Amino acid sequence: SPPLSVSPAADPAVISPQDPTLLIGSSLVATCTVSPDFPLKAEDLYWTLNGRRLPAASYAALGPSTLSVALARLNGSRQQSGDNLVCHSRDGGILAGSCLYVGLPPEKPVNITCWSKNMKDLTCKWAPGTEGETFLHTNYTLKYKRRWYGQDNTCQEYHTAGTYSCHIPKDLALFTPYEIWVEASNRLGVAVSDVVMLDILDVVTTDPPSDVHVSRVGDLEDQLSVRWSSPPALKDFLFQAKYQIQYRVEDSSEWKVGGHRRCRGKARCGRGSGCSRLVPLQVVDDVGNQTSCRLAGLRPGTVYFVQVRCNPFSIYGSKKAGIWSDWSNPTAASTPRSERVAGGCDPKGGEQNTTLRRELKQFFGWVKKHAYGCSNLGIKLYDQWRVWLQKSHKTRNQVGKEP
């Protein structure tokens, strides 16, 4: 006998509307109509939403084989792929399904910030809007063009610096302003950010300073010398740089910021200021050579971890402030231990009194040269004198040891 002709099986049922998109707070009436090929009646059906059975009070039979369900004041979808609305037969079998996309249209992206690593690329970040959550899958597209005559370009490398970010690796022009904006779109609409205009030279950052070395300053028990090299990637460009140092003791996780200066040579941190800034002894604009600064007011016999970062600015005359690099890897060094013994009775008390009087006489003589009026007297000035005195003692000791 000839083979039988078998038609494809019909769907057991159809849900209408299929995969609707709705605003939060909307209401919906969905229907499930069973195919005539299946001997099921409306009373044989029930509904579930995300696996939970909906109450029978929300059902209505619209015909012998059609059952509706009413959903009021819908909340945002639990997942961006949509909520699952399913029509079942009495024995639990799945007859048909529909995805409900309930959410909000996207808001205008805000806070676009961009930076260029060594003028070779451009990375931008943004925020999704004041509310942020739309409960729907939302696409973000970063676009850019040269300000006056360029065509629109679309960024391709997303999520490189966080969820809302994109990286443009090449083909960027210098000395040319760019227009940059972000478009957000989902099933409920499109929103476009304000346009940001920038020049690559105004948003340059660089690698952390390299060759960071931390060492003792002779026998000075409260000081460390920090040296580093300027950014090698920018050595062929005309620019200036300022640096910032942060440090912490070995048994602490809290970093203290030492300050930032365009400096080469020595700088020290005043004890009275809590090391909130570096006071430079020498300031130069040319950072092409090796740079160094000195930290003072440290604890004797203590291990310190030090990091340095760089902010290149005024590249080819740019008027914008630069962008800080990442911190360098921590470098450790320890201050010398103090040789003074706390407490106890010193049989040479008379000699100590003589020494104290001599030091006070030196201090007041030093103050006459360095303080202008009583308003400048303070612990910071005294600490500066102590550093000067330690250096003077060290110099005398070295001279005394010479043959």
mmCIF file of C-alpha atoms in Angstrom:
data_model
loop_
_atom_site.group_PDB
_atom_site.id
_atom_site.type_symbol
_atom_site.label_atom_id
_atom_site.label_comp_id
_atom_site.label_asym_id
_atom_site.label_seq_id
_atom_site.Cartn_x
_atom_site.Cartn_y
_atom_site.Cartn_z
ATOM 1 C CA SER A 1 0.000 0.000 0.000
ATOM 2 C CA PRO A 2 1.193 3.572 -0.609
ATOM 3 C CA PRO A 3 2.753 5.452 2.393
ATOM 4 C CA LEU A 4 0.426 7.561 4.512
ATOM 5 C CA SER A 5 0.691 11.356 4.235
ATOM 6 C CA VAL A 6 1.133 12.822 7.751
ATOM 7 C CA SER A 7 0.729 16.570 8.282
ATOM 8 C CA PRO A 8 2.815 18.318 10.948
ATOM 9 C CA ALA A 9 1.192 18.315 14.361
ATOM 10 C CA ALA A 10 -0.758 21.461 15.143
ATOM 11 C CA ASP A 11 0.062 23.556 18.231
ATOM 12 C CA PRO A 12 -2.097 22.440 21.148
ATOM 13 C CA ALA A 13 -3.183 26.026 21.870
ATOM 14 C CA VAL A 14 -2.474 29.666 21.059
ATOM 15 C CA ILE A 15 -2.046 32.551 23.527
ATOM 16 C CA SER A 16 -3.010 36.062 22.515
ATOM 17 C CA PRO A 17 -1.400 38.562 22.634
ATOM 18 C CA GLN A 18 1.888 36.847 22.001
ATOM 19 C CA ASP A 19 4.977 38.307 23.754
ATOM 20 C CA PRO A 20 3.519 41.775 24.533
ATOM 21 C CA THR A 21 5.573 44.724 25.837
ATOM 22 C CA LEU A 22 3.914 46.763 28.565
ATOM 23 C CA LEU A 23 4.653 49.676 30.846
ATOM 24 C CA ILE A 24 4.890 49.045 34.563
ATOM 25 C CA GLY A 25 1.433 49.430 36.112
ATOM 26 C CA SER A 26 -0.411 48.298 32.992
ATOM 27 C CA SER A 27 -3.184 45.696 32.915
ATOM 28 C CA LEU A 28 -3.514 42.781 30.494
ATOM 29 C CA VAL A 29 -6.171 40.276 29.464
ATOM 30 C CA ALA A 30 -4.656 37.218 27.766
ATOM 31 C CA THR A 31 -6.554 34.348 26.124
ATOM 32 C CA CYS A 32 -5.670 30.708 25.588
ATOM 33 C CA THR A 33 -7.540 29.019 22.735
ATOM 34 C CA VAL A 34 -7.195 25.248 22.354
ATOM 35 C CA SER A 35 -6.804 23.795 18.842
ATOM 36 C CA PRO A 36 -9.828 21.866 17.491
ATOM 37 C CA ASP A 37 -7.531 18.851 17.131
ATOM 38 C CA PHE A 38 -7.349 18.521 20.922
ATOM 39 C CA PRO A 39 -10.392 17.440 22.924
ATOM 40 C CA LEU A 40 -9.943 20.049 25.708
ATOM 41 C CA LYS A 41 -12.476 22.483 27.060
ATOM 42 C CA ALA A 42 -12.024 25.828 28.801
ATOM 43 C CA GLU A 43 -12.742 24.203 32.159
ATOM 44 C CA ASP A 44 -9.758 21.875 31.584
ATOM 45 C CA LEU A 45 -7.263 24.774 31.516
ATOM 46 C CA TYR A 46 -5.377 26.924 34.042
ATOM 47 C CA TRP A 47 -2.655 29.637 33.984
ATOM 48 C CA THR A 48 0.764 30.160 35.590
ATOM 49 C CA LEU A 49 3.027 33.207 35.686
ATOM 50 C CA ASN A 50 6.711 32.497 36.311
ATOM 51 C CA GLY A 51 5.760 29.051 37.606
ATOM 52 C CA ARG A 52 3.110 30.206 40.064
ATOM 53 C CA ARG A 53 -0.510 29.237 39.466
ATOM 54 C CA LEU A 54 -2.790 32.234 39.002
ATOM 55 C CA PRO A 55 -6.033 32.335 41.007
ATOM 56 C CA ALA A 56 -9.170 30.997 39.306
ATOM 57 C CA ALA A 57 -10.966 34.229 40.177
ATOM 58 C CA SER A 58 -8.944 35.958 37.460
ATOM 59 C CA TYR A 59 -10.162 33.466 34.773
ATOM 60 C CA ALA A 60 -13.061 33.811 32.385
ATOM 61 C CA ALA A 61 -14.370 31.282 29.838
ATOM 62 C CA LEU A 62 -14.848 33.107 26.528
ATOM 63 C CA GLY A 63 -15.978 30.072 24.625
ATOM 64 C CA PRO A 64 -16.042 26.256 24.794
ATOM 65 C CA SER A 65 -12.263 26.039 24.303
ATOM 66 C CA THR A 66 -11.007 29.557 25.231
ATOM 67 C CA LEU A 67 -9.964 30.663 28.711
ATOM 68 C CA SER A 68 -8.815 34.191 29.542
ATOM 69 C CA VAL A 69 -6.845 35.581 32.486
ATOM 70 C CA ALA A 70 -6.842 39.195 33.729
ATOM 71 C CA LEU A 71 -3.588 40.685 35.087
ATOM 72 C CA ALA A 72 -3.778 44.093 36.794
ATOM 73 C CA ARG A 73 -1.069 46.627 37.780
ATOM 74 C CA LEU A 74 1.836 44.618 36.468
ATOM 75 C CA ASN A 75 5.238 45.002 38.106
ATOM 76 C CA GLY A 76 8.509 45.136 36.201
ATOM 77 C CA SER A 77 9.672 41.849 34.709
ATOM 78 C CA ARG A 78 11.703 39.724 37.087
ATOM 79 C CA GLN A 79 14.222 39.038 34.367
ATOM 80 C CA GLN A 80 15.158 40.998 31.284
ATOM 81 C CA SER A 81 14.253 38.043 29.053
ATOM 82 C CA GLY A 82 10.599 38.481 30.103
ATOM 83 C CA ASP A 83 8.092 36.850 32.450
ATOM 84 C CA ASN A 84 6.688 33.458 31.445
ATOM 85 C CA LEU A 85 2.893 33.327 31.081
ATOM 86 C CA VAL A 86 1.863 29.694 30.417
ATOM 87 C CA CYS A 87 -1.430 27.971 29.617
ATOM 88 C CA HIS A 88 -1.714 24.424 31.048
ATOM 89 C CA SER A 89 -4.028 21.468 30.688
ATOM 90 C CA ARG A 90 -5.630 20.012 33.797
ATOM 91 C CA ASP A 91 -2.896 17.381 34.167
ATOM 92 C CA GLY A 92 -0.169 20.058 34.151
ATOM 93 C CA GLY A 93 0.838 19.711 30.515
ATOM 94 C CA ILE A 94 2.044 22.874 28.776
ATOM 95 C CA LEU A 95 -0.212 23.910 25.917
ATOM 96 C CA ALA A 96 1.208 27.352 25.015
ATOM 97 C CA GLY A 97 3.375 30.131 26.406
ATOM 98 C CA SER A 98 3.969 33.835 26.036
ATOM 99 C CA CYS A 99 6.647 36.225 27.335
ATOM 100 C CA LEU A 100 5.547 39.410 29.052
ATOM 101 C CA TYR A 101 8.009 42.297 28.813
ATOM 102 C CA VAL A 102 7.043 44.768 31.518
ATOM 103 C CA GLY A 103 9.265 47.729 32.213
ATOM 104 C CA LEU A 104 10.175 51.316 31.476
ATOM 105 C CA PRO A 105 11.599 53.106 28.466
ATOM 106 C CA PRO A 106 15.291 53.964 28.802
ATOM 107 C CA GLU A 107 16.367 57.247 30.311
ATOM 108 C CA LYS A 108 18.913 59.570 28.799
ATOM 109 C CA PRO A 109 22.420 58.276 29.633
ATOM 110 C CA VAL A 110 24.398 60.734 31.764
ATOM 111 C CA ASN A 111 27.879 61.417 33.132
ATOM 112 C CA ILE A 112 29.898 60.517 30.069
ATOM 113 C CA THR A 113 33.607 60.566 30.908
ATOM 114 C CA CYS A 114 36.449 59.556 28.603
ATOM 115 C CA TRP A 115 40.193 59.064 28.807
ATOM 116 C CA SER A 116 42.984 58.245 26.380
ATOM 117 C CA LYS A 117 45.871 55.969 27.369
ATOM 118 C CA ASN A 118 49.013 57.619 26.045
ATOM 119 C CA MET A 119 47.027 59.233 23.182
ATOM 120 C CA LYS A 120 46.645 55.874 21.445
ATOM 121 C CA ASP A 121 42.985 55.051 22.148
ATOM 122 C CA LEU A 122 39.849 56.288 23.886
ATOM 123 C CA THR A 123 37.714 54.683 26.591
ATOM 124 C CA CYS A 124 34.392 56.152 27.711
ATOM 125 C CA LYS A 125 32.059 55.367 30.610
ATOM 126 C CA TRP A 126 28.544 56.569 31.378
ATOM 127 C CA ALA A 127 25.639 56.064 33.759
ATOM 128 C CA PRO A 128 22.298 54.650 32.561
ATOM 129 C CA GLY A 129 20.180 57.512 33.924
ATOM 130 C CA THR A 130 18.796 58.733 37.230
ATOM 131 C CA GLU A 131 16.557 55.698 37.756
ATOM 132 C CA GLY A 132 18.783 53.203 35.982
ATOM 133 C CA GLU A 133 16.636 50.049 36.087
ATOM 134 C CA THR A 134 14.219 49.602 33.186
ATOM 135 C CA PHE A 135 13.459 45.903 33.863
ATOM 136 C CA LEU A 136 14.001 45.272 30.161
ATOM 137 C CA HIS A 137 17.081 44.425 28.171
ATOM 138 C CA THR A 138 18.500 47.799 27.140
ATOM 139 C CA ASN A 139 21.158 48.267 24.493
ATOM 140 C CA TYR A 140 23.686 51.082 24.823
ATOM 141 C CA THR A 141 25.546 52.305 21.768
ATOM 142 C CA LEU A 142 28.388 54.804 21.975
ATOM 143 C CA LYS A 143 28.801 56.924 18.873
ATOM 144 C CA TYR A 144 31.395 59.508 17.932
ATOM 145 C CA LYS A 145 32.491 61.720 15.075
ATOM 146 C CA ARG A 146 34.808 64.602 14.297
ATOM 147 C CA ARG A 147 33.022 67.753 15.215
ATOM 148 C CA TRP A 148 32.705 69.586 11.908
ATOM 149 C CA TYR A 149 33.099 67.172 9.054
ATOM 150 C CA GLY A 150 33.202 63.619 10.349
ATOM 151 C CA GLN A 151 30.692 60.851 9.805
ATOM 152 C CA ASP A 152 29.075 58.930 12.643
ATOM 153 C CA ASN A 153 31.133 56.036 13.991
ATOM 154 C CA THR A 154 29.987 53.297 16.352
ATOM 155 C CA CYS A 155 32.135 51.922 19.152
ATOM 156 C CA GLN A 156 32.509 48.133 19.034
ATOM 157 C CA GLU A 157 34.349 47.005 22.192
ATOM 158 C CA TYR A 158 31.913 47.226 25.117
ATOM 159 C CA HIS A 159 32.239 46.409 28.840
ATOM 160 C CA THR A 160 36.017 46.970 28.809
ATOM 161 C CA ALA A 161 35.995 49.256 31.869
ATOM 162 C CA GLY A 162 32.727 48.259 33.531
ATOM 163 C CA THR A 163 29.134 47.536 32.566
ATOM 164 C CA TYR A 164 28.561 50.888 30.887
ATOM 165 C CA SER A 165 31.774 51.467 28.951
ATOM 166 C CA CYS A 166 33.278 51.141 25.501
ATOM 167 C CA HIS A 167 36.795 51.193 24.068
ATOM 168 C CA ILE A 168 37.883 52.751 20.766
ATOM 169 C CA PRO A 169 41.296 51.188 20.088
ATOM 170 C CA LYS A 170 42.614 53.201 17.141
ATOM 171 C CA ASP A 171 42.059 55.584 14.218
ATOM 172 C CA LEU A 172 41.654 58.680 16.374
ATOM 173 C CA ALA A 173 42.949 62.074 15.288
ATOM 174 C CA LEU A 174 44.834 64.532 17.505
ATOM 175 C CA PHE A 175 44.254 68.279 17.533
ATOM 176 C CA THR A 176 40.656 67.629 16.453
ATOM 177 C CA PRO A 177 37.562 67.952 18.675
ATOM 178 C CA TYR A 178 35.215 64.984 18.784
ATOM 179 C CA GLU A 179 31.506 64.758 19.495
ATOM 180 C CA ILE A 180 30.583 61.746 21.631
ATOM 181 C CA TRP A 181 27.159 60.544 22.709
ATOM 182 C CA VAL A 182 25.373 57.384 23.893
ATOM 183 C CA GLU A 183 22.077 55.988 22.620
ATOM 184 C CA ALA A 184 19.957 53.729 24.850
ATOM 185 C CA SER A 185 17.181 51.584 23.358
ATOM 186 C CA ASN A 186 14.799 48.871 24.495
ATOM 187 C CA ARG A 187 11.352 47.574 23.560
ATOM 188 C CA LEU A 188 9.697 50.720 24.886
ATOM 189 C CA GLY A 189 11.757 53.417 23.251
ATOM 190 C CA VAL A 190 15.032 55.212 22.608
ATOM 191 C CA ALA A 191 16.877 57.873 24.612
ATOM 192 C CA VAL A 192 19.948 59.841 23.547
ATOM 193 C CA SER A 193 22.468 61.461 25.871
ATOM 194 C CA ASP A 194 23.738 64.999 25.598
ATOM 195 C CA VAL A 195 26.679 65.359 23.244
ATOM 196 C CA VAL A 196 30.086 65.626 24.890
ATOM 197 C CA MET A 197 32.815 67.474 23.003
ATOM 198 C CA LEU A 198 36.452 66.710 23.754
ATOM 199 C CA ASP A 199 39.940 66.733 22.315
ATOM 200 C CA ILE A 200 42.069 63.641 22.826
ATOM 201 C CA LEU A 201 44.905 65.821 24.154
ATOM 202 C CA ASP A 202 42.644 67.032 26.984
ATOM 203 C CA VAL A 203 41.873 63.585 28.418
ATOM 204 C CA VAL A 204 45.256 61.857 28.411
ATOM 205 C CA THR A 205 46.313 59.480 31.133
ATOM 206 C CA THR A 206 49.350 57.236 31.215
ATOM 207 C CA ASP A 207 50.941 54.211 32.838
ATOM 208 C CA PRO A 208 51.918 54.358 36.513
ATOM 209 C CA PRO A 209 55.416 55.707 37.157
ATOM 210 C CA SER A 210 58.038 53.022 36.649
ATOM 211 C CA ASP A 211 61.231 52.177 38.561
ATOM 212 C CA VAL A 212 59.866 53.319 41.905
ATOM 213 C CA HIS A 213 62.573 53.099 44.579
ATOM 214 C CA VAL A 214 62.190 53.851 48.272
ATOM 215 C CA SER A 215 65.301 54.161 50.446
ATOM 216 C CA ARG A 216 66.522 55.550 53.745
ATOM 217 C CA VAL A 217 67.942 59.039 54.034
ATOM 218 C CA GLY A 218 71.163 58.221 55.834
ATOM 219 C CA ASP A 219 70.487 57.740 59.547
ATOM 220 C CA LEU A 220 67.466 60.070 59.652
ATOM 221 C CA GLU A 221 64.969 57.932 61.498
ATOM 222 C CA ASP A 222 61.826 59.791 60.363
ATOM 223 C CA GLN A 223 62.464 60.098 56.638
ATOM 224 C CA LEU A 224 62.417 58.060 53.421
ATOM 225 C CA SER A 225 63.462 59.033 49.919
ATOM 226 C CA VAL A 226 61.179 58.096 47.000
ATOM 227 C CA ARG A 227 62.460 58.089 43.411
ATOM 228 C CA TRP A 228 60.732 57.154 40.170
ATOM 229 C CA SER A 229 60.929 57.591 36.414
ATOM 230 C CA SER A 230 58.615 59.711 34.303
ATOM 231 C CA PRO A 231 56.143 57.985 31.922
ATOM 232 C CA PRO A 232 58.178 56.312 29.155
ATOM 233 C CA ALA A 233 55.200 56.167 26.778
ATOM 234 C CA LEU A 234 55.076 59.976 26.638
ATOM 235 C CA LYS A 235 58.791 60.640 26.363
ATOM 236 C CA ASP A 236 58.482 61.847 22.755
ATOM 237 C CA PHE A 237 55.672 64.308 23.512
ATOM 238 C CA LEU A 238 55.751 67.826 24.920
ATOM 239 C CA PHE A 239 53.992 67.688 28.271
ATOM 240 C CA GLN A 240 54.242 68.400 31.987
ATOM 241 C CA ALA A 241 53.393 66.085 34.858
ATOM 242 C CA LYS A 242 52.519 66.171 38.493
ATOM 243 C CA TYR A 243 52.817 63.254 40.852
ATOM 244 C CA GLN A 244 51.071 62.008 43.934
ATOM 245 C CA ILE A 245 52.452 59.710 46.600
ATOM 246 C CA GLN A 246 50.502 57.562 49.003
ATOM 247 C CA TYR A 247 51.968 55.396 51.724
ATOM 248 C CA ARG A 248 50.955 53.184 54.617
ATOM 249 C CA VAL A 249 52.636 51.291 57.426
ATOM 250 C CA GLU A 250 53.033 47.552 57.071
ATOM 251 C CA ASP A 251 50.282 46.591 59.528
ATOM 252 C CA SER A 252 47.661 49.009 58.192
ATOM 253 C CA SER A 253 45.379 48.989 55.164
ATOM 254 C CA GLU A 254 44.810 52.754 55.281
ATOM 255 C CA TRP A 255 46.760 54.759 52.739
ATOM 256 C CA LYS A 256 47.802 58.338 53.437
ATOM 257 C CA VAL A 257 48.259 60.708 50.538
ATOM 258 C CA GLY A 258 51.620 62.415 50.527
ATOM 259 C CA GLY A 259 50.659 65.088 47.990
ATOM 260 C CA HIS A 260 51.490 66.055 44.458
ATOM 261 C CA ARG A 261 54.142 68.324 43.012
ATOM 262 C CA ARG A 262 56.005 68.764 39.790
ATOM 263 C CA CYS A 263 59.284 68.021 41.449
ATOM 264 C CA ARG A 264 62.727 66.707 40.813
ATOM 265 C CA GLY A 265 65.114 66.475 43.693
ATOM 266 C CA LYS A 266 63.966 66.572 47.291
ATOM 267 C CA ALA A 267 60.691 67.395 48.955
ATOM 268 C CA ARG A 268 59.562 66.704 52.462
ATOM 269 C CA CYS A 269 56.266 66.277 54.208
ATOM 270 C CA GLY A 270 55.600 68.503 57.204
ATOM 271 C CA ARG A 271 54.734 66.702 60.408
ATOM 272 C CA GLY A 272 52.387 69.460 61.506
ATOM 273 C CA SER A 273 50.288 69.048 58.357
ATOM 274 C CA GLY A 274 49.734 65.349 58.954
ATOM 275 C CA CYS A 275 51.504 64.675 55.665
ATOM 276 C CA SER A 276 48.579 66.099 53.746
ATOM 277 C CA ARG A 277 50.881 67.732 51.213
ATOM 278 C CA LEU A 278 54.487 67.700 50.079
ATOM 279 C CA VAL A 279 56.534 70.845 50.605
ATOM 280 C CA PRO A 280 58.977 71.009 47.683
ATOM 281 C CA LEU A 281 62.574 72.027 48.081
ATOM 282 C CA GLN A 282 62.961 72.207 44.315
ATOM 283 C CA VAL A 283 60.238 72.556 41.674
ATOM 284 C CA VAL A 284 60.912 72.090 37.970
ATOM 285 C CA ASP A 285 58.624 71.740 34.991
ATOM 286 C CA ASP A 286 60.874 69.361 33.074
ATOM 287 C CA VAL A 287 59.910 65.880 34.191
ATOM 288 C CA GLY A 288 61.784 64.113 31.430
ATOM 289 C CA ASN A 289 64.509 63.261 33.952
ATOM 290 C CA GLN A 290 64.185 61.048 36.997
ATOM 291 C CA THR A 291 62.112 62.559 39.809
ATOM 292 C CA SER A 292 62.251 62.110 43.555
ATOM 293 C CA CYS A 293 60.637 63.363 46.734
ATOM 294 C CA ARG A 294 61.329 62.941 50.411
ATOM 295 C CA LEU A 295 58.790 61.898 53.063
ATOM 296 C CA ALA A 296 59.412 63.179 56.599
ATOM 297 C CA GLY A 297 57.637 62.900 59.937
ATOM 298 C CA LEU A 298 57.572 59.085 59.723
ATOM 299 C CA ARG A 299 57.792 56.600 62.595
ATOM 300 C CA PRO A 300 61.268 55.231 63.359
ATOM 301 C CA GLY A 301 61.865 51.518 62.806
ATOM 302 C CA THR A 302 58.746 51.097 60.704
ATOM 303 C CA VAL A 303 58.156 49.401 57.353
ATOM 304 C CA TYR A 304 56.297 51.632 54.862
ATOM 305 C CA PHE A 305 54.674 50.727 51.560
ATOM 306 C CA VAL A 306 54.764 53.521 49.003
ATOM 307 C CA GLN A 307 52.926 54.044 45.700
ATOM 308 C CA VAL A 308 53.212 56.794 43.097
ATOM 309 C CA ARG A 309 50.878 57.911 40.330
ATOM 310 C CA CYS A 310 51.198 60.441 37.530
ATOM 311 C CA ASN A 311 48.986 63.099 36.008
ATOM 312 C CA PRO A 312 50.231 64.272 32.584
ATOM 313 C CA PHE A 313 48.874 67.662 31.572
ATOM 314 C CA SER A 314 49.531 70.582 29.263
ATOM 315 C CA ILE A 315 50.250 68.118 26.446
ATOM 316 C CA TYR A 316 51.090 70.239 23.413
ATOM 317 C CA GLY A 317 49.709 73.217 25.311
ATOM 318 C CA SER A 318 46.363 71.726 26.379
ATOM 319 C CA LYS A 319 44.654 73.884 29.017
ATOM 320 C CA LYS A 320 42.761 71.004 30.644
ATOM 321 C CA ALA A 321 43.775 69.227 33.835
ATOM 322 C CA GLY A 322 45.159 65.772 33.160
ATOM 323 C CA ILE A 323 43.802 62.449 34.394
ATOM 324 C CA TRP A 324 45.555 60.485 37.125
ATOM 325 C CA SER A 325 47.151 57.191 36.189
ATOM 326 C CA ASP A 326 46.703 54.041 38.229
ATOM 327 C CA TRP A 327 48.929 53.672 41.271
ATOM 328 C CA SER A 328 52.282 51.960 40.849
ATOM 329 C CA ASN A 329 52.868 48.622 42.530
ATOM 330 C CA PRO A 330 53.672 49.074 46.249
ATOM 331 C CA THR A 331 57.365 49.414 47.104
ATOM 332 C CA ALA A 332 58.522 48.816 50.682
ATOM 333 C CA ALA A 333 61.314 50.249 52.838
ATOM 334 C CA SER A 334 61.866 50.771 56.548
ATOM 335 C CA THR A 335 62.994 53.781 58.534
ATOM 336 C CA PRO A 336 66.023 53.382 60.848
ATOM 337 C CA ARG A 337 65.340 52.426 64.435
ATOM 338 C CA SER A 338 65.608 55.138 67.048
ATOM 339 C CA GLU A 339 68.722 54.891 69.211
ATOM 340 C CA ARG A 340 67.200 56.905 72.045
ATOM 341 C CA VAL A 341 66.052 54.935 75.125
ATOM 342 C CA ALA A 342 62.805 55.981 76.733
ATOM 343 C CA GLY A 343 62.755 56.436 80.548
ATOM 344 C CA GLY A 344 65.565 55.550 82.957
ATOM 345 C CA CYS A 345 68.014 57.755 84.798
ATOM 346 C CA ASP A 346 70.974 59.209 82.924
ATOM 347 C CA PRO A 347 73.995 59.994 85.138
ATOM 348 C CA LYS A 348 75.011 62.629 82.581
ATOM 349 C CA GLY A 349 72.026 64.845 83.341
ATOM 350 C CA GLY A 350 74.180 67.933 83.630
ATOM 351 C CA GLU A 351 75.535 67.385 80.136
ATOM 352 C CA GLN A 352 71.989 66.967 78.817
ATOM 353 C CA ASN A 353 70.921 70.285 80.368
ATOM 354 C CA THR A 354 73.877 71.978 78.716
ATOM 355 C CA THR A 355 72.963 70.380 75.400
ATOM 356 C CA LEU A 356 69.327 71.437 75.768
ATOM 357 C CA ARG A 357 70.293 75.052 76.453
ATOM 358 C CA ARG A 358 72.612 75.036 73.453
ATOM 359 C CA GLU A 359 69.891 73.601 71.205
ATOM 360 C CA LEU A 360 67.347 76.154 72.419
ATOM 361 C CA LYS A 361 69.830 78.927 71.686
ATOM 362 C CA GLN A 362 70.319 77.464 68.194
ATOM 363 C CA PHE A 363 66.555 77.173 67.709
ATOM 364 C CA PHE A 364 65.816 80.804 68.550
ATOM 365 C CA GLY A 365 68.676 81.918 66.345
ATOM 366 C CA TRP A 366 67.271 79.810 63.518
ATOM 367 C CA VAL A 367 63.766 81.233 64.116
ATOM 368 C CA LYS A 368 65.015 84.786 63.589
ATOM 369 C CA LYS A 369 66.062 83.805 60.070
ATOM 370 C CA HIS A 370 63.052 81.698 59.088
ATOM 371 C CA ALA A 371 60.019 83.140 60.955
ATOM 372 C CA TYR A 372 58.573 86.533 60.213
ATOM 373 C CA GLY A 373 56.645 87.539 63.286
ATOM 374 C CA CYS A 374 55.121 85.410 66.049
ATOM 375 C CA SER A 375 52.231 84.331 63.845
ATOM 376 C CA ASN A 376 54.543 81.935 62.007
ATOM 377 C CA LEU A 377 55.630 80.094 65.152
ATOM 378 C CA GLY A 378 54.197 76.633 65.420
ATOM 379 C CA ILE A 379 54.933 72.912 65.640
ATOM 380 C CA LYS A 380 55.480 72.735 61.885
ATOM 381 C CA LEU A 381 58.282 75.305 62.110
ATOM 382 C CA TYR A 382 59.778 73.420 65.040
ATOM 383 C CA ASP A 383 59.742 70.162 63.067
ATOM 384 C CA GLN A 384 61.511 71.827 60.171
ATOM 385 C CA TRP A 385 64.204 72.965 62.577
ATOM 386 C CA ARG A 386 64.546 69.425 63.999
ATOM 387 C CA VAL A 387 65.189 68.072 60.510
ATOM 388 C CA TRP A 388 67.779 70.803 59.976
ATOM 389 C CA LEU A 389 69.382 69.966 63.339
ATOM 390 C CA GLN A 390 69.607 66.237 62.546
ATOM 391 C CA LYS A 391 71.380 67.056 59.329
ATOM 392 C CA SER A 392 73.763 69.412 61.165
ATOM 393 C CA HIS A 393 74.620 66.752 63.753
ATOM 394 C CA LYS A 394 75.230 64.189 61.043
ATOM 395 C CA THR A 395 77.548 66.587 59.209
ATOM 396 C CA ARG A 396 79.543 67.322 62.379
ATOM 397 C CA ASN A 397 79.847 63.612 63.168
ATOM 398 C CA GLN A 398 81.129 62.861 59.690
ATOM 399 C CA VAL A 399 83.689 65.694 59.929
ATOM 400 C CA GLY A 400 84.820 64.442 63.330
ATOM 401 C CA LYS A 401 85.444 60.970 61.920
ATOM 402 C CA GLU A 402 87.728 62.190 59.153
ATOM 403 C CA PRO A 403 91.463 61.448 59.769
#
